Amino acid sequence: MPDDNAHTEQPYDFRLSDYARDIETLEHPQDHLAEKVATTRYERSADGAIYLYRHEDILKLNRHPAILGNGGRGSMVPGMPLVPLEIDGDDHVKWRKILDPLFAPKQVARLESTIRELTAELVDCFAHDTSVEMYSQFCVPLPCIAFLRLFGAPVDDLGFFLEYKNDMLRPECDTPEENVEKMQGAALRIAAYFIDILQKRREEKPGDDVLWALLQAEFDGEPLTDAQLLSIIMLMMFAGLDTVTASLSLMIHWLAQHPDERQRVIAEPTLMRGLVEELLRYESPVQTGTRYAAEGVDLGDGLVIEKGEAILASWGTANLDPNAHPNPLTVDIDRPRHQHIAFASGTHRCLGSNLARLELRVALEELHKRMPNYSLQPGEAIQWVNMPVRTIEYLPLVIGG
Ligand code: HEM
């Protein structure tokens, strides 16, 4: 466990880090990040954290028992840690035993036909037009609607979720304290809404959605409390919406600029999985993770992390590390082994990676069935935001051609 001093310090806010500032709105942060990892193993930044860049170091870090996750200096909402992201130790293991089966490949594969239908409905709204703004018309709604269906929540409440998610992920305040306050406000608003949904679901017939499964689950032999259920629901919204939206925007942008590769995956659909993996590696939509050292941790060859230190682990640079990925700046659909850490690794590895992979693959397959030809709208400025999640927030396309 962390020592008491570490708990009294403020959580490290990576949004205000030097790392975030350096890549803020770059179209190709990969050039800067690849240069960084090729030349620098780690740095102690003036913002109070040690930055780790290399694939091998980060793999070691993420499975080290003395390394704590995001909650290592307390949770974003005091007294209500987000499960499982802000939990560590034995309790984290217990939570993952409950949650992992709900997001196992077989479980999420059952959603495939629903995701195909949702994609078809969305694409049919614009496929016959001459242009479309993909971010708002496709990348945002698709994962949100899919997510609400997964949870058995009303799809009509989409607007409410989008607002909450934005306040949680992008408080955009000037100080860490203001950011935390805004995020907490959003969390309280949504809590009241979900207490109501949970009550209704307890009175309903069994379903096959995640919410129903959570209502049947037990932690230490007891049914989950409303506080535990809320914490899980809120984290999954916060972790599972913007990330897929961001990945879709980046992938469609890349495919719009690479018509030969696009035609190749259309002609050979089995290549789509490889394309999704390779673009996750190259883009690293979630750039960094925060970790804390409960004890001094020796990563070898002179790199010792001090007890209590905050760590910014860069999945973005690790995925461009030439020692793990030869020719890291080349997007190679045929890259033989995909060992990227876009979903992190070790203890806090992404719970929803199977769902995310399914959503991305199926969304692109169905998009291409209805709209195989598209390109970037000439003369329009694309908007890049690289932190907290690398996203293209305005993506106008010309359809056809
Ligand atoms: C392409 C989309 C996604 C990417 C790139 C992504 C990436 C990540 C990363 C990097 C982490 C580690 C965070 C950290 O420890 O700092 C993480 C954790 C997590 N993700 Fe995802 N994620 C994606 C989609 C999803 C989806 C769809 C869900 C929900 C169903 C989800 C649920 C979670 C949860 C619950 C955790 C915390 C796991 C733990 O602490 O044990 N993610 N994700």
Short mmCIF file of C-alpha atoms and ligand atoms in Angstrom, two decimals:
data_model
loop_
_atom_site.label_atom_id
_atom_site.label_comp_id
_atom_site.label_asym_id
_atom_site.label_seq_id
_atom_site.Cartn_x
_atom_site.Cartn_y
_atom_site.Cartn_z
CA MET A 1 0.00 0.00 0.00
CA PRO A 2 1.13 3.60 -0.52
CA ASP A 3 2.52 5.45 2.41
CA ASP A 4 0.39 8.09 4.16
CA ASN A 5 2.40 10.98 2.75
CA ALA A 6 1.63 9.94 -0.81
CA HIS A 7 -2.10 10.05 0.00
CA THR A 8 -1.91 13.61 1.30
CA GLU A 9 -0.47 14.88 -2.00
CA GLN A 10 -2.73 16.09 -4.81
CA PRO A 11 -3.42 13.57 -7.57
CA TYR A 12 -1.11 14.23 -10.54
CA ASP A 13 -3.06 15.89 -13.38
CA PHE A 14 -1.61 14.71 -16.69
CA ARG A 15 -3.84 17.19 -18.55
CA LEU A 16 -1.62 19.96 -17.23
CA SER A 17 1.63 18.07 -17.84
CA ASP A 18 4.51 19.19 -20.04
CA TYR A 19 3.84 16.06 -22.12
CA ALA A 20 0.28 17.29 -22.85
CA ARG A 21 1.54 20.79 -23.67
CA ASP A 22 4.19 19.50 -26.08
CA ILE A 23 1.76 17.58 -28.30
CA GLU A 24 -1.43 19.58 -27.59
CA THR A 25 -2.86 20.05 -31.10
CA LEU A 26 -0.18 18.50 -33.34
CA GLU A 27 -1.48 16.68 -36.39
CA HIS A 28 1.47 14.27 -36.31
CA PRO A 29 2.60 13.96 -32.68
CA GLN A 30 4.12 10.63 -33.75
CA ASP A 31 7.16 12.41 -35.19
CA HIS A 32 7.91 14.13 -31.86
CA LEU A 33 7.06 11.02 -29.81
CA ALA A 34 9.14 8.64 -31.97
CA GLU A 35 12.12 10.97 -31.69
CA LYS A 36 11.62 11.15 -27.92
CA VAL A 37 11.52 7.38 -27.35
CA ALA A 38 14.43 6.77 -29.69
CA THR A 39 16.65 9.16 -27.73
CA THR A 40 15.32 9.26 -24.17
CA ARG A 41 14.50 6.47 -21.74
CA TYR A 42 12.88 8.64 -19.05
CA GLU A 43 12.72 12.23 -17.78
CA ARG A 44 11.92 13.83 -14.45
CA SER A 45 9.65 16.71 -15.40
CA ALA A 46 9.28 20.05 -13.60
CA ASP A 47 5.57 19.21 -13.30
CA GLY A 48 6.42 16.68 -10.60
CA ALA A 49 6.26 13.34 -12.43
CA ILE A 50 8.75 10.95 -13.92
CA TYR A 51 7.92 10.29 -17.59
CA LEU A 52 8.56 6.76 -18.86
CA TYR A 53 8.81 6.32 -22.62
CA ARG A 54 9.99 2.82 -23.45
CA HIS A 55 7.90 -0.28 -24.13
CA GLU A 56 9.97 -2.64 -21.99
CA ASP A 57 10.10 -0.31 -18.95
CA ILE A 58 6.36 0.31 -19.11
CA LEU A 59 5.56 -3.41 -19.30
CA LYS A 60 7.67 -3.94 -16.16
CA LEU A 61 6.07 -0.97 -14.43
CA ASN A 62 2.52 -2.07 -15.16
CA ARG A 63 2.95 -5.49 -13.59
CA HIS A 64 5.04 -4.42 -10.59
CA PRO A 65 3.23 -5.08 -7.27
CA ALA A 66 4.43 -1.79 -5.73
CA ILE A 67 2.96 0.30 -8.54
CA LEU A 68 -0.47 1.81 -7.95
CA GLY A 69 -2.91 2.95 -10.62
CA ASN A 70 -4.84 6.14 -11.09
CA GLY A 71 -6.24 6.05 -7.56
CA GLY A 72 -2.82 5.97 -5.89
CA ARG A 73 -3.29 9.46 -4.41
CA GLY A 74 -7.02 9.15 -3.84
CA SER A 75 -9.92 9.11 -6.24
CA MET A 76 -11.37 11.87 -8.41
CA VAL A 77 -14.55 11.69 -6.32
CA PRO A 78 -13.40 11.46 -2.66
CA GLY A 79 -14.86 8.47 -0.87
CA MET A 80 -16.08 6.95 -4.15
CA PRO A 81 -13.19 5.41 -6.05
CA LEU A 82 -13.94 4.49 -9.65
CA VAL A 83 -14.08 0.69 -9.85
CA PRO A 84 -11.74 -0.83 -10.98
CA LEU A 85 -9.52 2.02 -12.27
CA GLU A 86 -8.90 3.69 -8.92
CA ILE A 87 -8.67 0.47 -6.85
CA ASP A 88 -5.43 -1.43 -6.25
CA GLY A 89 -4.20 -4.60 -4.53
CA ASP A 90 -6.39 -7.58 -3.61
CA ASP A 91 -9.63 -5.67 -4.06
CA HIS A 92 -8.69 -4.80 -7.63
CA VAL A 93 -8.12 -8.51 -8.35
CA LYS A 94 -11.56 -9.34 -6.90
CA TRP A 95 -13.26 -6.67 -8.99
CA ARG A 96 -11.59 -7.82 -12.20
CA LYS A 97 -12.76 -11.39 -11.47
CA ILE A 98 -16.32 -10.07 -11.38
CA LEU A 99 -16.03 -7.72 -14.35
CA ASP A 100 -13.75 -9.55 -16.80
CA PRO A 101 -16.32 -12.24 -17.71
CA LEU A 102 -18.86 -9.54 -18.66
CA PHE A 103 -16.44 -8.21 -21.30
CA ALA A 104 -14.90 -11.51 -22.45
CA PRO A 105 -14.65 -12.03 -26.24
CA LYS A 106 -17.60 -14.47 -26.36
CA GLN A 107 -19.77 -12.14 -24.32
CA VAL A 108 -19.13 -9.06 -26.46
CA ALA A 109 -19.39 -11.08 -29.70
CA ARG A 110 -23.11 -11.33 -28.96
CA LEU A 111 -23.35 -7.61 -29.65
CA GLU A 112 -22.00 -7.88 -33.18
CA SER A 113 -25.34 -7.96 -35.00
CA THR A 114 -26.68 -5.03 -32.93
CA ILE A 115 -23.60 -2.95 -33.70
CA ARG A 116 -23.93 -3.79 -37.40
CA GLU A 117 -27.56 -2.66 -37.39
CA LEU A 118 -26.75 0.58 -35.55
CA THR A 119 -23.93 1.35 -37.96
CA ALA A 120 -26.13 0.68 -40.98
CA GLU A 121 -28.82 3.02 -39.61
CA LEU A 122 -26.32 5.81 -39.00
CA VAL A 123 -24.52 5.45 -42.35
CA ASP A 124 -27.79 5.33 -44.27
CA CYS A 125 -28.52 8.85 -42.98
CA PHE A 126 -25.65 10.32 -45.02
CA ALA A 127 -24.21 7.71 -47.45
CA HIS A 128 -26.20 9.10 -50.38
CA ASP A 129 -25.19 12.71 -49.73
CA THR A 130 -22.14 14.33 -51.31
CA SER A 131 -20.48 15.28 -48.02
CA VAL A 132 -20.64 14.50 -44.29
CA GLU A 133 -19.11 15.71 -41.04
CA MET A 134 -18.11 12.34 -39.66
CA TYR A 135 -17.26 13.28 -36.08
CA SER A 136 -20.73 14.43 -35.08
CA GLN A 137 -22.71 12.18 -37.42
CA PHE A 138 -20.89 8.89 -36.91
CA CYS A 139 -17.92 8.83 -34.51
CA VAL A 140 -19.77 10.32 -31.53
CA PRO A 141 -23.19 8.63 -31.72
CA LEU A 142 -22.13 5.10 -32.67
CA PRO A 143 -20.19 4.10 -29.52
CA CYS A 144 -22.61 5.99 -27.29
CA ILE A 145 -25.69 4.26 -28.63
CA ALA A 146 -23.91 0.89 -28.62
CA PHE A 147 -22.91 1.50 -25.03
CA LEU A 148 -26.40 2.43 -23.88
CA ARG A 149 -27.74 -0.74 -25.51
CA LEU A 150 -25.06 -2.77 -23.74
CA PHE A 151 -26.22 -1.36 -20.43
CA GLY A 152 -29.93 -1.67 -21.18
CA ALA A 153 -30.27 2.14 -20.63
CA PRO A 154 -32.65 4.31 -22.70
CA VAL A 155 -31.03 5.41 -25.95
CA ASP A 156 -33.18 8.57 -25.84
CA ASP A 157 -30.97 9.84 -23.01
CA LEU A 158 -27.98 10.18 -25.33
CA GLY A 159 -27.75 13.98 -24.98
CA PHE A 160 -27.53 13.77 -21.20
CA PHE A 161 -24.69 11.22 -21.42
CA LEU A 162 -22.74 13.29 -23.90
CA GLU A 163 -22.84 16.35 -21.65
CA TYR A 164 -21.79 14.37 -18.57
CA LYS A 165 -18.97 12.65 -20.43
CA ASN A 166 -17.61 15.98 -21.66
CA ASP A 167 -17.54 17.48 -18.18
CA MET A 168 -15.84 14.36 -16.81
CA LEU A 169 -13.22 14.08 -19.53
CA ARG A 170 -12.69 17.70 -20.52
CA PRO A 171 -13.31 19.98 -17.59
CA GLU A 172 -10.97 22.47 -19.31
CA CYS A 173 -10.35 24.59 -16.21
CA ASP A 174 -7.19 26.51 -15.35
CA THR A 175 -6.18 24.63 -12.20
CA PRO A 176 -6.22 20.99 -11.05
CA GLU A 177 -8.57 21.97 -8.19
CA GLU A 178 -11.12 23.50 -10.59
CA ASN A 179 -10.89 20.47 -12.87
CA VAL A 180 -11.60 18.11 -9.98
CA GLU A 181 -14.54 20.27 -8.84
CA LYS A 182 -16.15 20.27 -12.28
CA MET A 183 -15.64 16.54 -12.70
CA GLN A 184 -17.19 15.89 -9.30
CA GLY A 185 -20.21 18.03 -10.20
CA ALA A 186 -20.79 15.96 -13.34
CA ALA A 187 -20.44 12.74 -11.37
CA LEU A 188 -23.09 13.82 -8.85
CA ARG A 189 -25.55 14.75 -11.59
CA ILE A 190 -25.29 11.37 -13.24
CA ALA A 191 -25.40 9.47 -9.94
CA ALA A 192 -28.96 10.60 -9.23
CA TYR A 193 -30.03 9.56 -12.72
CA PHE A 194 -28.55 6.07 -12.40
CA ILE A 195 -29.94 5.42 -8.93
CA ASP A 196 -33.33 5.76 -10.59
CA ILE A 197 -32.42 3.38 -13.46
CA LEU A 198 -31.03 0.80 -11.02
CA GLN A 199 -34.22 0.86 -8.98
CA LYS A 200 -36.32 0.27 -12.09
CA ARG A 201 -34.08 -2.60 -13.26
CA ARG A 202 -34.38 -4.35 -9.89
CA GLU A 203 -38.12 -4.47 -10.42
CA GLU A 204 -37.89 -5.74 -14.01
CA LYS A 205 -37.50 -9.24 -15.49
CA PRO A 206 -33.99 -10.67 -16.05
CA GLY A 207 -32.12 -9.29 -19.05
CA ASP A 208 -28.84 -10.20 -20.74
CA ASP A 209 -27.24 -6.76 -20.42
CA VAL A 210 -24.29 -5.74 -18.24
CA LEU A 211 -26.46 -3.84 -15.74
CA TRP A 212 -28.56 -6.90 -15.04
CA ALA A 213 -25.43 -9.06 -14.60
CA LEU A 214 -24.02 -6.51 -12.15
CA LEU A 215 -27.24 -6.58 -10.15
CA GLN A 216 -26.74 -10.35 -9.70
CA ALA A 217 -23.01 -10.06 -8.81
CA GLU A 218 -21.51 -10.31 -5.31
CA PHE A 219 -18.37 -8.77 -3.77
CA ASP A 220 -17.09 -10.59 -0.65
CA GLY A 221 -20.35 -12.55 -0.58
CA GLU A 222 -22.59 -9.45 -0.56
CA PRO A 223 -24.67 -7.97 -3.41
CA LEU A 224 -23.10 -4.84 -4.87
CA THR A 225 -24.21 -1.62 -3.16
CA ASP A 226 -25.64 1.29 -5.12
CA ALA A 227 -22.39 3.19 -4.54
CA GLN A 228 -20.34 0.33 -6.03
CA LEU A 229 -22.71 -0.07 -8.98
CA LEU A 230 -22.64 3.66 -9.67
CA SER A 231 -18.90 3.77 -9.58
CA ILE A 232 -18.63 0.94 -12.12
CA ILE A 233 -21.24 2.44 -14.44
CA MET A 234 -19.65 5.87 -14.34
CA LEU A 235 -16.18 4.58 -15.07
CA MET A 236 -17.39 2.53 -18.00
CA MET A 237 -19.09 5.55 -19.51
CA PHE A 238 -16.05 7.64 -18.94
CA ALA A 239 -13.65 4.97 -20.26
CA GLY A 240 -15.73 3.49 -23.07
CA LEU A 241 -17.29 6.41 -24.96
CA ASP A 242 -14.69 9.03 -25.93
CA THR A 243 -12.06 6.38 -26.51
CA VAL A 244 -14.00 4.60 -29.24
CA THR A 245 -15.18 7.91 -30.73
CA ALA A 246 -11.58 9.08 -30.86
CA SER A 247 -10.29 5.86 -32.41
CA LEU A 248 -12.98 5.91 -35.07
CA SER A 249 -12.20 9.52 -35.99
CA LEU A 250 -8.48 8.77 -36.31
CA MET A 251 -9.04 5.59 -38.33
CA ILE A 252 -11.50 7.18 -40.76
CA HIS A 253 -9.17 10.14 -41.23
CA TRP A 254 -6.29 7.78 -42.05
CA LEU A 255 -8.41 5.66 -44.42
CA ALA A 256 -9.65 8.81 -46.19
CA GLN A 257 -6.04 9.65 -47.00
CA HIS A 258 -5.00 6.12 -47.96
CA PRO A 259 -7.41 4.94 -50.68
CA ASP A 260 -5.19 2.02 -51.76
CA GLU A 261 -5.11 0.52 -48.27
CA ARG A 262 -8.85 1.21 -47.93
CA GLN A 263 -9.59 -0.67 -51.14
CA ARG A 264 -7.35 -3.49 -49.94
CA VAL A 265 -9.26 -4.02 -46.69
CA ILE A 266 -12.55 -3.77 -48.58
CA ALA A 267 -11.40 -6.46 -51.02
CA GLU A 268 -9.89 -8.63 -48.26
CA PRO A 269 -12.08 -8.19 -45.16
CA THR A 270 -9.86 -10.46 -43.06
CA LEU A 271 -7.27 -7.66 -43.08
CA MET A 272 -9.55 -5.35 -41.11
CA ARG A 273 -8.49 -6.75 -37.72
CA GLY A 274 -4.83 -6.08 -38.56
CA LEU A 275 -5.63 -2.57 -39.74
CA VAL A 276 -7.49 -1.75 -36.52
CA GLU A 277 -4.60 -3.06 -34.40
CA GLU A 278 -1.99 -1.20 -36.42
CA LEU A 279 -3.86 2.09 -36.26
CA LEU A 280 -4.39 1.66 -32.51
CA ARG A 281 -0.63 1.25 -32.21
CA TYR A 282 0.25 4.15 -34.47
CA GLU A 283 -2.31 6.60 -33.05
CA SER A 284 -2.46 5.54 -29.36
CA PRO A 285 -5.78 7.34 -28.78
CA VAL A 286 -5.15 7.24 -25.01
CA GLN A 287 -1.66 8.71 -24.86
CA THR A 288 -0.67 8.25 -21.24
CA GLY A 289 -1.56 6.67 -17.91
CA THR A 290 -0.80 7.82 -14.37
CA ARG A 291 0.87 5.52 -11.87
CA TYR A 292 2.29 6.02 -8.34
CA ALA A 293 5.12 4.15 -6.62
CA ALA A 294 4.10 2.76 -3.22
CA GLU A 295 7.75 1.79 -2.71
CA GLY A 296 11.00 2.46 -4.51
CA VAL A 297 10.95 0.47 -7.77
CA ASP A 298 14.10 -0.55 -9.61
CA LEU A 299 13.43 -0.97 -13.34
CA GLY A 300 17.06 -1.92 -14.02
CA ASP A 301 20.07 -0.28 -15.68
CA GLY A 302 20.01 2.68 -13.30
CA LEU A 303 16.35 3.61 -13.51
CA VAL A 304 14.95 3.73 -9.97
CA ILE A 305 11.53 5.22 -9.29
CA GLU A 306 11.33 6.77 -5.84
CA LYS A 307 8.77 5.92 -3.21
CA GLY A 308 5.72 8.21 -3.55
CA GLU A 309 6.68 9.42 -7.03
CA ALA A 310 4.02 10.12 -9.66
CA ILE A 311 4.69 8.42 -13.00
CA LEU A 312 3.44 9.39 -16.42
CA ALA A 313 3.61 6.21 -18.49
CA SER A 314 3.42 7.01 -22.19
CA TRP A 315 1.58 4.34 -24.18
CA GLY A 316 2.04 6.73 -27.12
CA THR A 317 5.84 6.57 -27.12
CA ALA A 318 5.96 2.87 -26.15
CA ASN A 319 3.90 2.12 -29.27
CA LEU A 320 6.53 3.94 -31.36
CA ASP A 321 9.52 2.34 -29.64
CA PRO A 322 11.75 0.97 -32.43
CA ASN A 323 12.92 -1.84 -30.14
CA ALA A 324 9.37 -3.17 -29.96
CA HIS A 325 8.05 -2.04 -33.36
CA PRO A 326 10.52 -1.92 -36.26
CA ASN A 327 9.89 1.09 -38.53
CA PRO A 328 7.45 2.50 -36.00
CA LEU A 329 6.32 5.42 -38.16
CA THR A 330 5.14 3.10 -40.94
CA VAL A 331 1.51 2.01 -40.75
CA ASP A 332 1.86 -1.60 -41.88
CA ILE A 333 -1.40 -3.55 -42.10
CA ASP A 334 0.63 -6.76 -42.45
CA ARG A 335 2.76 -6.14 -39.34
CA PRO A 336 3.16 -9.71 -38.09
CA ARG A 337 2.87 -9.34 -34.30
CA HIS A 338 0.70 -6.82 -32.58
CA GLN A 339 2.02 -6.22 -29.10
CA HIS A 340 1.01 -2.60 -28.78
CA ILE A 341 -0.12 -1.22 -25.44
CA ALA A 342 -2.83 1.16 -26.66
CA PHE A 343 -5.03 -0.59 -24.05
CA ALA A 344 -2.23 -0.33 -21.43
CA SER A 345 -0.89 -3.61 -20.00
CA GLY A 346 -0.61 -5.50 -16.73
CA THR A 347 -2.82 -4.80 -13.74
CA HIS A 348 -5.01 -1.99 -15.09
CA ARG A 349 -5.14 -3.19 -18.69
CA CYS A 350 -8.32 -2.00 -20.43
CA LEU A 351 -11.39 -3.97 -19.39
CA GLY A 352 -13.28 -3.05 -22.57
CA SER A 353 -10.65 -3.88 -25.20
CA ASN A 354 -12.71 -6.73 -26.71
CA LEU A 355 -15.73 -4.48 -26.99
CA ALA A 356 -13.67 -1.63 -28.43
CA ARG A 357 -12.08 -3.90 -31.04
CA LEU A 358 -15.48 -5.27 -32.05
CA GLU A 359 -17.02 -1.80 -32.34
CA LEU A 360 -14.15 -0.46 -34.42
CA ARG A 361 -13.96 -3.40 -36.81
CA VAL A 362 -17.69 -3.71 -37.37
CA ALA A 363 -18.18 0.06 -37.69
CA LEU A 364 -15.53 0.30 -40.42
CA GLU A 365 -16.76 -2.82 -42.23
CA GLU A 366 -20.34 -1.55 -42.37
CA LEU A 367 -19.26 1.98 -43.27
CA HIS A 368 -17.29 0.65 -46.22
CA LYS A 369 -20.14 -1.56 -47.44
CA ARG A 370 -22.31 1.53 -47.84
CA MET A 371 -19.69 4.19 -48.49
CA PRO A 372 -16.53 2.70 -50.01
CA ASN A 373 -15.24 5.96 -51.47
CA TYR A 374 -14.51 9.08 -49.49
CA SER A 375 -11.80 11.69 -49.06
CA LEU A 376 -11.05 14.69 -46.88
CA GLN A 377 -13.03 17.82 -47.74
CA PRO A 378 -10.52 20.15 -49.48
CA GLY A 379 -9.88 23.50 -47.81
CA GLU A 380 -11.42 22.50 -44.46
CA ALA A 381 -9.28 22.70 -41.32
CA ILE A 382 -9.24 19.46 -39.32
CA GLN A 383 -9.30 20.00 -35.53
CA TRP A 384 -6.83 17.92 -33.53
CA VAL A 385 -6.96 17.44 -29.78
CA ASN A 386 -4.30 15.08 -28.42
CA MET A 387 -5.04 15.02 -24.68
CA PRO A 388 -6.66 13.51 -22.72
CA VAL A 389 -7.66 11.42 -25.74
CA ARG A 390 -6.28 11.97 -29.25
CA THR A 391 -9.30 12.88 -31.35
CA ILE A 392 -10.27 14.68 -34.52
CA GLU A 393 -13.27 16.73 -33.41
CA TYR A 394 -14.25 17.98 -36.85
CA LEU A 395 -13.87 15.61 -39.79
CA PRO A 396 -15.58 16.79 -42.99
CA LEU A 397 -15.50 14.26 -45.85
CA VAL A 398 -16.43 14.29 -49.52
CA ILE A 399 -18.41 11.16 -50.34
CA GLY A 400 -17.85 9.29 -53.62
CA GLY A 401 -15.22 9.82 -56.27
C1 HEM B 1 -10.27 2.10 -28.45
C2 HEM B 1 -10.89 2.27 -27.31
C3 HEM B 1 -10.23 2.19 -25.97
C4 HEM B 1 -8.94 2.49 -25.62
C5 HEM B 1 -7.82 3.00 -26.52
C6 HEM B 1 -8.83 2.24 -24.19
C7 HEM B 1 -7.67 2.40 -23.47
C8 HEM B 1 -7.55 2.13 -22.11
C9 HEM B 1 -6.34 2.34 -21.34
C10 HEM B 1 -5.03 2.88 -21.90
C11 HEM B 1 -6.60 1.98 -20.07
C12 HEM B 1 -5.64 2.04 -18.87
C13 HEM B 1 -5.94 3.29 -18.09
C14 HEM B 1 -4.97 3.57 -16.95
O1 HEM B 1 -4.72 2.69 -16.13
O2 HEM B 1 -4.45 4.66 -16.87
C15 HEM B 1 -7.98 1.54 -20.01
C16 HEM B 1 -8.60 1.09 -18.86
C17 HEM B 1 -9.94 0.80 -18.80
N1 HEM B 1 -10.83 0.75 -19.86
FE1 HEM B 1 -10.42 1.16 -21.80
N2 HEM B 1 -10.03 1.81 -23.71
C18 HEM B 1 -10.92 1.74 -24.76
C19 HEM B 1 -12.23 1.32 -24.71
C20 HEM B 1 -12.89 0.92 -23.57
C21 HEM B 1 -14.27 0.52 -23.52
C22 HEM B 1 -15.20 0.40 -24.72
C23 HEM B 1 -14.55 0.26 -22.20
C24 HEM B 1 -15.84 -0.17 -21.54
C25 HEM B 1 -16.61 -0.95 -21.65
C26 HEM B 1 -13.35 0.47 -21.43
C27 HEM B 1 -13.23 0.28 -20.08
C28 HEM B 1 -12.05 0.41 -19.36
C29 HEM B 1 -11.97 0.20 -17.92
C30 HEM B 1 -13.10 -0.18 -16.99
C31 HEM B 1 -10.63 0.42 -17.57
C32 HEM B 1 -10.00 0.32 -16.18
C33 HEM B 1 -9.39 -1.06 -15.99
C34 HEM B 1 -8.72 -1.24 -14.63
O3 HEM B 1 -8.33 -0.25 -14.01
O4 HEM B 1 -8.60 -2.39 -14.20
N3 HEM B 1 -12.36 0.88 -22.30
N4 HEM B 1 -8.53 1.64 -21.28
#
